[in-house]
Coordinates of C-alpha atoms in Angstrom, one line a residue:
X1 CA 24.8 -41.1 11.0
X2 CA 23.8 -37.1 12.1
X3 CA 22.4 -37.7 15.7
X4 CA 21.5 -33.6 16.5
X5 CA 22.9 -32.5 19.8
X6 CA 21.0 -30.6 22.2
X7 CA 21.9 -27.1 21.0
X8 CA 20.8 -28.4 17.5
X9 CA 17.3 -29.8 18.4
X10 CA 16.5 -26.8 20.6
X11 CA 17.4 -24.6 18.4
X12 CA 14.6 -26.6 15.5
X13 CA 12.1 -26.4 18.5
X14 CA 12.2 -22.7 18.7
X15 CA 12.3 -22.2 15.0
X16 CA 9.2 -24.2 14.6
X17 CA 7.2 -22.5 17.7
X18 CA 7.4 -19.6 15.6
X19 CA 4.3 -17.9 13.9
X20 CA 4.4 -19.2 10.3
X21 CA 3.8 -15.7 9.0
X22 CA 6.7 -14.4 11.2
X23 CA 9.0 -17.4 9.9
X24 CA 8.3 -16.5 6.1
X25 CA 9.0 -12.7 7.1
X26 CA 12.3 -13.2 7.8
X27 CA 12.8 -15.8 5.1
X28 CA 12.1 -13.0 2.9
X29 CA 14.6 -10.1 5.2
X30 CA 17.5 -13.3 4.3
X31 CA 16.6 -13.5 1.1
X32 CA 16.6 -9.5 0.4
X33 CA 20.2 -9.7 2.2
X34 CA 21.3 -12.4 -0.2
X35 CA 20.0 -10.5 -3.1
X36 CA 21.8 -7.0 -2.4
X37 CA 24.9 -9.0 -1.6
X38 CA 24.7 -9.9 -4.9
X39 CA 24.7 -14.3 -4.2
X40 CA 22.0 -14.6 -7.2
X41 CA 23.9 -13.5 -10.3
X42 CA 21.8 -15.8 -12.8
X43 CA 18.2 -16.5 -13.5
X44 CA 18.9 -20.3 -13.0
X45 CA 20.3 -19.3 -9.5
X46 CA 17.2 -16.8 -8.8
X47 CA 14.7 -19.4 -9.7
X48 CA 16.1 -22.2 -7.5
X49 CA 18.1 -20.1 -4.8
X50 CA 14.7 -17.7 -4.1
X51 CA 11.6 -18.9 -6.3
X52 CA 11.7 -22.4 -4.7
X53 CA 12.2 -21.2 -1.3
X54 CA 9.1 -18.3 -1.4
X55 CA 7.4 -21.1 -3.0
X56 CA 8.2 -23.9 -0.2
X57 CA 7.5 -20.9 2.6
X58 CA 4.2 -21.0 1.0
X59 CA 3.4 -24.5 1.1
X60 CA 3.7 -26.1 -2.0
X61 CA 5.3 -29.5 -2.7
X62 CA 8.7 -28.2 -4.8
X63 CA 9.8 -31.5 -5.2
X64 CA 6.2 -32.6 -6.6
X65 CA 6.6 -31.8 -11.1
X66 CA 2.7 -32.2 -11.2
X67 CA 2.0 -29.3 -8.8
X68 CA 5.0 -27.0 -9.1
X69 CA 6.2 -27.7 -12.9
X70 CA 9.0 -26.4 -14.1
X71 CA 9.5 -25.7 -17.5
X72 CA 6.0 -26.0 -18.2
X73 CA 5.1 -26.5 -21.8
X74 CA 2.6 -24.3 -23.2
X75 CA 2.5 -24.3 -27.1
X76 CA 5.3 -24.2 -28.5
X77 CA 7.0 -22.1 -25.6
X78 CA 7.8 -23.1 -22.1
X79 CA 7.0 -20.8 -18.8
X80 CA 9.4 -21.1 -15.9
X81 CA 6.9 -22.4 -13.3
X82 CA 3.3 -23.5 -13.2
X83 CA 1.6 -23.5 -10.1
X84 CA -1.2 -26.5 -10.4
X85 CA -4.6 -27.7 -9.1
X86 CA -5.5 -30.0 -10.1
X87 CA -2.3 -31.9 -10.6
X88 CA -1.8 -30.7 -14.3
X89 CA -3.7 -27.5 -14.7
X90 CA -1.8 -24.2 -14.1
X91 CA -3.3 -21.7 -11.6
X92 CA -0.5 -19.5 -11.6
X93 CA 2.1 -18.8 -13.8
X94 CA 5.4 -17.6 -13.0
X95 CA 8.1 -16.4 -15.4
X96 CA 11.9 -15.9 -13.9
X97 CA 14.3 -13.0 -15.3
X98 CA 17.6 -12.1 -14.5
X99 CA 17.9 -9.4 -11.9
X100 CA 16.6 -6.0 -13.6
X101 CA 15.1 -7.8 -16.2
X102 CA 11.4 -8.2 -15.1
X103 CA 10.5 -5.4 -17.7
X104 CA 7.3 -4.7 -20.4
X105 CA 9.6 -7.4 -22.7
X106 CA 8.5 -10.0 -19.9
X107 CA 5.3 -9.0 -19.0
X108 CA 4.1 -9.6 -22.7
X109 CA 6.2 -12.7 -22.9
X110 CA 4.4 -14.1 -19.9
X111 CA 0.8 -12.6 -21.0
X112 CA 1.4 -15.1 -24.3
X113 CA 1.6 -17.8 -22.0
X114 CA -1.4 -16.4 -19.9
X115 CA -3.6 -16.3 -23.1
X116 CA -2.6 -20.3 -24.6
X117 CA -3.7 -21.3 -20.8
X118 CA -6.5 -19.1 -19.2
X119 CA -4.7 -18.7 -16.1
X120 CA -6.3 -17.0 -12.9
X121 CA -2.9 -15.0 -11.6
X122 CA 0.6 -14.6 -13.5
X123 CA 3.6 -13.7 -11.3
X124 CA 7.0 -12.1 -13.2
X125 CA 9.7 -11.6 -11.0
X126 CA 13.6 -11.3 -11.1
X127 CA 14.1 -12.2 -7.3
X128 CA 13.6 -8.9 -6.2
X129 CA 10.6 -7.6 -7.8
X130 CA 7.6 -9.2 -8.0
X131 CA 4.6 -8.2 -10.0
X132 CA 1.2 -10.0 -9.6
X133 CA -1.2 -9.6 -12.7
X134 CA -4.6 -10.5 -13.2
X135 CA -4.6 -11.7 -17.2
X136 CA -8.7 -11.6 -17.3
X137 CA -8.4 -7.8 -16.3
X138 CA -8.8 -4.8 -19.0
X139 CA -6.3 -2.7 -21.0
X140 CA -2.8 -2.5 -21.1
X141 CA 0.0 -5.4 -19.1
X142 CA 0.4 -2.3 -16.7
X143 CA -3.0 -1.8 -16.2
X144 CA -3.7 -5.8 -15.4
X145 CA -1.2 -5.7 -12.4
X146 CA -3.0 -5.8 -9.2
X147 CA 0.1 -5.8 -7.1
X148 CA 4.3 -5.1 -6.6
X149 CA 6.7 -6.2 -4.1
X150 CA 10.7 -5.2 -3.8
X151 CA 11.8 -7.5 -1.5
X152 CA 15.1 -4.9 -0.1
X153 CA 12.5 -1.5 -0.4
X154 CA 9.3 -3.1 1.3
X155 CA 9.3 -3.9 4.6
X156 CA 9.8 -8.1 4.6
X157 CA 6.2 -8.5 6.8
X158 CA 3.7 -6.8 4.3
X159 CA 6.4 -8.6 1.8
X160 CA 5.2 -11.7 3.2
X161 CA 1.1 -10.6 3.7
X162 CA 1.2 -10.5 0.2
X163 CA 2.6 -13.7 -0.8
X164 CA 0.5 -15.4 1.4
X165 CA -2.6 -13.8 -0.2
X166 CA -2.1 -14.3 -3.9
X167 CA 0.1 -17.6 -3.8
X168 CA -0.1 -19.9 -0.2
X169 CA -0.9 -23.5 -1.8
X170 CA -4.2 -23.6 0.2
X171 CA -5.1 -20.6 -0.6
X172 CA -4.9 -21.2 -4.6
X173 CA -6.4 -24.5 -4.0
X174 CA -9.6 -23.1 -2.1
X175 CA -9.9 -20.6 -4.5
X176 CA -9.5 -17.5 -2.1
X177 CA -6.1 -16.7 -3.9
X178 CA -7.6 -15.8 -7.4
X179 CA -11.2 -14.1 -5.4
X180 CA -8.5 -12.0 -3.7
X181 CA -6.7 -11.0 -6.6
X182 CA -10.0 -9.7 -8.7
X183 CA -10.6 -7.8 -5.5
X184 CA -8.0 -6.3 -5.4
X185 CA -7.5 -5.6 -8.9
X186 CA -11.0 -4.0 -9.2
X187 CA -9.8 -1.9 -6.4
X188 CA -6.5 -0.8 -7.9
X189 CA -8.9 -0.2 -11.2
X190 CA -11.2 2.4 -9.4
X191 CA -8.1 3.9 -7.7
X192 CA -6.6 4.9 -11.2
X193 CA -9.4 5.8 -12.1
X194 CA -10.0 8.5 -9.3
X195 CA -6.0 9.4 -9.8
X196 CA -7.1 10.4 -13.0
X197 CA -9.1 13.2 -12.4
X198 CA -7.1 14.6 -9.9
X199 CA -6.0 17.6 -11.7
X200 CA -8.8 19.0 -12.6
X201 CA -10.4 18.5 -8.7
X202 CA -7.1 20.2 -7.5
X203 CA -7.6 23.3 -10.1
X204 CA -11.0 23.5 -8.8
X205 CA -10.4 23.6 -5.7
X206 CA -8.3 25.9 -5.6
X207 CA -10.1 28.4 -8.0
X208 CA -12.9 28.8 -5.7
X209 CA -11.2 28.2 -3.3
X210 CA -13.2 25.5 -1.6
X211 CA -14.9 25.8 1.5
X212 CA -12.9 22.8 3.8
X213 CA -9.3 24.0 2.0
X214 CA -9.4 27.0 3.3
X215 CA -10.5 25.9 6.6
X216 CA -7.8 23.6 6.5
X217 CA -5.1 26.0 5.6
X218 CA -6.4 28.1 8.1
X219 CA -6.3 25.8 11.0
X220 CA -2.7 24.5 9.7
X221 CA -1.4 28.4 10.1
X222 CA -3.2 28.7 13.5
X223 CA -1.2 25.4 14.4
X224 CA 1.6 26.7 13.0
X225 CA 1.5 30.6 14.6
X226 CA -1.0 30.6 16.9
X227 CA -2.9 33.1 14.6
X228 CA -5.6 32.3 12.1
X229 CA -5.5 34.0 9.2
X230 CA -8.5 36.5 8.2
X231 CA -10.4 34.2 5.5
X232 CA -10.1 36.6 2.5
X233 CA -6.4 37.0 3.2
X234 CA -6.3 33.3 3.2
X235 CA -8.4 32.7 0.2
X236 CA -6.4 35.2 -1.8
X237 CA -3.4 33.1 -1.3
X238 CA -4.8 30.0 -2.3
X239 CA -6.0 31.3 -5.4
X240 CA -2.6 32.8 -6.3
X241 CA -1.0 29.4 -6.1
X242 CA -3.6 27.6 -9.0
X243 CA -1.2 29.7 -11.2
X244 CA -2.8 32.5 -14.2
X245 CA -4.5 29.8 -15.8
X246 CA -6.7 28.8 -13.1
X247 CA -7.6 32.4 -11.7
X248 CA -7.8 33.8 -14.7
X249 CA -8.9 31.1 -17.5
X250 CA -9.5 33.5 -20.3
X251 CA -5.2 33.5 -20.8
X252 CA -3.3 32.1 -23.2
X253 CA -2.6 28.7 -23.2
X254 CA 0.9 29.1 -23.1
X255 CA 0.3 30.6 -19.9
X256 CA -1.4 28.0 -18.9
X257 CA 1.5 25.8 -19.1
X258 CA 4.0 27.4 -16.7
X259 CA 1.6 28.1 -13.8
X260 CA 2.8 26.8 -10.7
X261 CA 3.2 22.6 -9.7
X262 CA 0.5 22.2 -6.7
X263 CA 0.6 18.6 -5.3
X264 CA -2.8 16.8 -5.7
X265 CA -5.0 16.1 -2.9
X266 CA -5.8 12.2 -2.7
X267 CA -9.4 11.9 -3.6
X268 CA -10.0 8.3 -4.3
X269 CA -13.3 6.7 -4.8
X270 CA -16.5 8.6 -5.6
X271 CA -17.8 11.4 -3.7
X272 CA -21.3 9.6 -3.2
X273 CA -19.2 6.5 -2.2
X274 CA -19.0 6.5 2.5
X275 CA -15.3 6.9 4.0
X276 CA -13.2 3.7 3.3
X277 CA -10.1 2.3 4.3
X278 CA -8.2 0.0 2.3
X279 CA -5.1 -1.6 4.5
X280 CA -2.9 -3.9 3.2
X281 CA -5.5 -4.4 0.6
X282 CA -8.2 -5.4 3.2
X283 CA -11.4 -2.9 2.8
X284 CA -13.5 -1.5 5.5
X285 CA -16.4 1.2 5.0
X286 CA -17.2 3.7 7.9
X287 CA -19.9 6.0 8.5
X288 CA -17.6 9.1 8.7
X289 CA -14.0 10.4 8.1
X290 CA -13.1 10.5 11.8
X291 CA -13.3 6.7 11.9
X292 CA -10.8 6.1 9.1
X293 CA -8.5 8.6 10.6
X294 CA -9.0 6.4 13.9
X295 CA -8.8 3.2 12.3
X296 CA -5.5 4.3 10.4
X297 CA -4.0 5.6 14.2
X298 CA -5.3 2.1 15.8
X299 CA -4.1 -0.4 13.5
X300 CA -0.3 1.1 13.6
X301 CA -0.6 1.4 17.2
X302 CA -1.4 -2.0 17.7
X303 CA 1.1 -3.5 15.3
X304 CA 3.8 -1.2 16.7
X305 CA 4.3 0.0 20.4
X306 CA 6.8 3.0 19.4
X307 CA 4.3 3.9 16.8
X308 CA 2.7 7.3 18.7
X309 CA 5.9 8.3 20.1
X310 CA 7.4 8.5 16.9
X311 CA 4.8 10.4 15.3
X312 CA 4.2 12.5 17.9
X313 CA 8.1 13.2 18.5
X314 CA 8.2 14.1 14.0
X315 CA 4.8 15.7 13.2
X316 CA 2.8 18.3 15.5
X317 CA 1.6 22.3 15.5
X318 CA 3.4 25.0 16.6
X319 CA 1.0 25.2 20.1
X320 CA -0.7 21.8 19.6
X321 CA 0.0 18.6 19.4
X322 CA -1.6 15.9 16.7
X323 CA -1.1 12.9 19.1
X324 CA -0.6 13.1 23.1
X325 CA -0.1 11.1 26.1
X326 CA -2.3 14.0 27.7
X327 CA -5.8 14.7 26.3
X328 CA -5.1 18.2 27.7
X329 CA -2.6 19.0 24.9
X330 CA -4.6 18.3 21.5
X331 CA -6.3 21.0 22.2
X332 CA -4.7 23.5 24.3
X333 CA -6.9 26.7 25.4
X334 CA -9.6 25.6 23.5
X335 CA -12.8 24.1 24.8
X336 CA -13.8 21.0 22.3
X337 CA -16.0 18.2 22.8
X338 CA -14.4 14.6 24.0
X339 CA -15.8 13.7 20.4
X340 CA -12.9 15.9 19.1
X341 CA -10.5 13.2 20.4
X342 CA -9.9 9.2 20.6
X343 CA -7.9 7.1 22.8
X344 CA -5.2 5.4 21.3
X345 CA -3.4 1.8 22.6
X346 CA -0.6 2.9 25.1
X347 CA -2.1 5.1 26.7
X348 CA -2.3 8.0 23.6
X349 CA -4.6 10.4 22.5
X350 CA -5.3 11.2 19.1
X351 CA -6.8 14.4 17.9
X352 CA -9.7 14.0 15.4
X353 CA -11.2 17.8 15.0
X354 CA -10.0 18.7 11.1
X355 CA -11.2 19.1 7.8
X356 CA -11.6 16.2 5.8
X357 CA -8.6 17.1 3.5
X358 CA -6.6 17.3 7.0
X359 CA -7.7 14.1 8.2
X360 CA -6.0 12.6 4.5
X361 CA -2.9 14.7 5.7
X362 CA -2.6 13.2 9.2
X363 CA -3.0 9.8 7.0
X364 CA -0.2 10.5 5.0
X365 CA 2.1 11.0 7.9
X366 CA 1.3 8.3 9.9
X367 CA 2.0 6.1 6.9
X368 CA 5.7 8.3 6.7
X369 CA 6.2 7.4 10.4
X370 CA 4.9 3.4 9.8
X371 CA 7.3 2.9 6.9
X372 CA 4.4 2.6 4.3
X373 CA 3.5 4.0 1.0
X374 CA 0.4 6.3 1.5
X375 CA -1.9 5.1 -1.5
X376 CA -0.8 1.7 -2.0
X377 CA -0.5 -0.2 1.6
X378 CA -3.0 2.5 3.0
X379 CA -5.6 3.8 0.9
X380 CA -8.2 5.9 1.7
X381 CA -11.1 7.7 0.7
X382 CA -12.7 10.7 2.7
X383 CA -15.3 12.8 0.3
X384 CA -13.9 15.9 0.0
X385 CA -17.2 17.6 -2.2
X386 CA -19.0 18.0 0.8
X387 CA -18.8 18.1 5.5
X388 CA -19.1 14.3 5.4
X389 CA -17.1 12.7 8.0
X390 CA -16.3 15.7 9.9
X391 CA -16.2 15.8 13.8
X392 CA -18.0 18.6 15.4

């Protein structure tokens, strides 16, 4: 008979006085090991080796064939697991491939399924990729998925937010799981959406040029040199780089195709819709731009110590800094109102004085410096049509 020594049973205490959410994050760093090592090498192997353990992370009762059903009959076909509640009746589905194989071949196999059952949220994964789908949405398999993981890419703690939100057992059961995943989808919709119209915002912007571009190029080569550039100099560059076509739109269309690539300017959501932030798909409203740039700044700060010095230490002006430990240095020589700045956790200052397309910009670094992907763990949306959000 096992009788645990005391190394053994202290060693289960501290495992179990850890956070749950910490506990499944580094289920899922092992896991990510185990799959680059190469220890899965089979879907049978993926589905009992990592399926069953994300699954039993999340709560449910593996070893209950009523609530997680393997090889669950739907027609004439069988799906590799069905999540259930009631005992019986699918709420998820989730169809195992061998690694690499989680492709469109899957996804339509798995929307089938989907269709014979009316299920809330469909999961295909091969162990290492995971895609969540929302079968009730619009248009193509693609367009229905809501959500993506890599388990070795992401970083194993958002790995785990997500899991929890779409599949933890009591989430599913209380209904929160499937409320979160239109959510989110509708989000995701409304973000393609915007995406799609970013080329022509971009040409226009820079044919006129507009108004808080050129401010912001100009206050990124005043950074930069200590000089701001005369504003017709400035606008004269701008519109060289939209390329023949856009300056002069009478051309050819041949012409048209080799102008310059200009990388778009994130412009999601409306322009009539107030500054938003969506993190870690969790969505707050603000009255101006300055707050999202401030929530973005707080949020990292909090969840990481190092976060300011990093930043501060990769990304900053040629005579200013972006983030300081001294107010003194956001602004250096110039007189601006303590509006014009925010104090961070730690004891850091954040600068907050830029144009709305430079407060997207300061976004998109801190996400570089936080290890996340700018537009789909941080989202946000600051209208750049008009002075909205701007700090005095």
């Amino acid at each position: 008979m096992f009788r645990p020594g005391p190394q053994h049973s202290m060693h289960i205490r501290r495992e179990s006085l850890k956070p749950m959410s910490q506990r499944f994050a580094e289920a899922i760093e092992d896991l990510a090991k185990g799959i680059g090592a190469g220890s899965f090498r089979s879907e049978a192997e993926i589905s009992q080796g990592v399926i069953k353990r994300i699954l039993h992370e999340l709560g449910w009762p593996v070893f209950n064939v009523q609530v997680v059903a393997p090889e669950f009959k739907i027609g004439t076909r069988k799906v590799d697991y069905a999540l259930c509640h009631p005992a019986g009746k699918p709420s998820v589905l989730v169809e195992v491939k061998d690694l690499g194989k989680a492709d469109n071949r899957g996804q339509k196999q798995l929307f089938e399924y989907c269709f014979h059952q009316g299920v809330p949220i469909a999961v295909l994964t091969d162990g290492r990729e995971w895609s969540f789908f929302l079968p009730s949405g619009q248009g193509s398999y693609e367009e229905r998925r809501f959500a993506r993981l890599d388990f070795i890419e992401d970083d194993a703690r958002h790995a785990a937010e997500t899991c929890e939100k779409y599949l933890n057992f009591d989430r599913v059961k209380s209904g929160e799981a499937r409320r979160q995943a239109e959510r989110d989808y509708e989000a995701f919709r409304r973000q393609k959406e915007a995406a799609s119209n970013y080329a022509s915002v971009w040409r226009r912007l820079l044919a006129g040029p507009d108004p808080l571009l050129l401010d912001l190029f100009s206050e990124e080569v005043g950074n930069e040199t200590g000089v701001r550039p005369e504003p017709e100099s400035a606008a004269r560059f701008i519109r060289r780089q939209a390329g023949a076509a856009v300056a002069s739109p009478g051309k050819s269309k041949r012409k048209r195709t080799t102008r310059r690539k200009v990388a778009p300017v994130p412009a999601p959501g409306g322009s009539d819709d107030p500054p938003s932030l969506t993190f870690r798909g969790e969505i707050e409203t603000f009255k101006t731009g300055a707050e999202v740039l401030v929530a973005v700044f707080e949020k990292l700060a909090s969840l990481d110590p190092d976060f300011c010095k990093r930043y501060s230490e990769r990304h900053r002006g040629k005579v200013r800094l972006y983030v300081a430990k001294s107010r003194g240095h956001l602004y250096p020589g110039r007189h601006r109102p303590t509006s014009s700045s925010h104090r961070l956790p730690g004891g850091w200052w954040l600068a907050t004085h830029y144009s709305n397309p430079g407060k997207v910009q300061r976004v998109r670094e801190a996400c570089e410096v936080a290890g996340l992907k700018f537009g789909r763990d941080v989202i946000v949306h600051i209208p750049v049509g008009s002075r909205k959000g701007r700090t005095p």
